[in-house]
Amino acid sequence: LHDALPIFNQNVRYLCSVNHISQAQLAILLKTSRQSLNSILKTNNPTAKTIIEVSKIFDIPIDDLLLKNLSDQN
């Protein structure tokens, strides 16, 4: 799983970009602070809860979120 996390972080940034959601807005949706979200993305250390919530917010399967480079799907 740890090997997939850099893809998770990249995918979160990509999904925010294409959906016009700022990281601050995403933090609100995740019920966390922007600083906490930034830390998660920088350290590649999301909790299972964060992964599940991001999956729900963007309506994307967890497998895709963790294992596919979504920016290459175009």
CSV table of N, CA and C in Angstrom, one decimal, residues 6 15 28 37 41 50 61:
chain,number,residue,atom,x,y,z
A,6,PRO,N,2.2,7.6,-3.2
A,6,PRO,CA,2.5,8.7,-4.1
A,6,PRO,C,1.5,8.9,-5.2
A,15,LEU,N,-7.4,15.4,-9.3
A,15,LEU,CA,-8.9,15.4,-9.1
A,15,LEU,C,-9.4,16.8,-8.7
A,28,ILE,N,-12.2,21.1,3.9
A,28,ILE,CA,-13.5,21.3,4.5
A,28,ILE,C,-14.4,20.1,4.3
A,37,LEU,N,-4.5,18.5,5.6
A,37,LEU,CA,-4.5,17.9,4.3
A,37,LEU,C,-3.2,18.1,3.6
A,41,LEU,N,-0.7,15.1,2.1
A,41,LEU,CA,-0.3,15.0,0.8
A,41,LEU,C,1.3,15.1,0.7
A,50,THR,N,-9.3,8.8,5.3
A,50,THR,CA,-9.1,9.8,4.3
A,50,THR,C,-9.2,9.3,2.9
A,61,PRO,N,-13.5,4.7,-7.6
A,61,PRO,CA,-13.1,3.5,-6.8
A,61,PRO,C,-11.8,3.7,-6.1
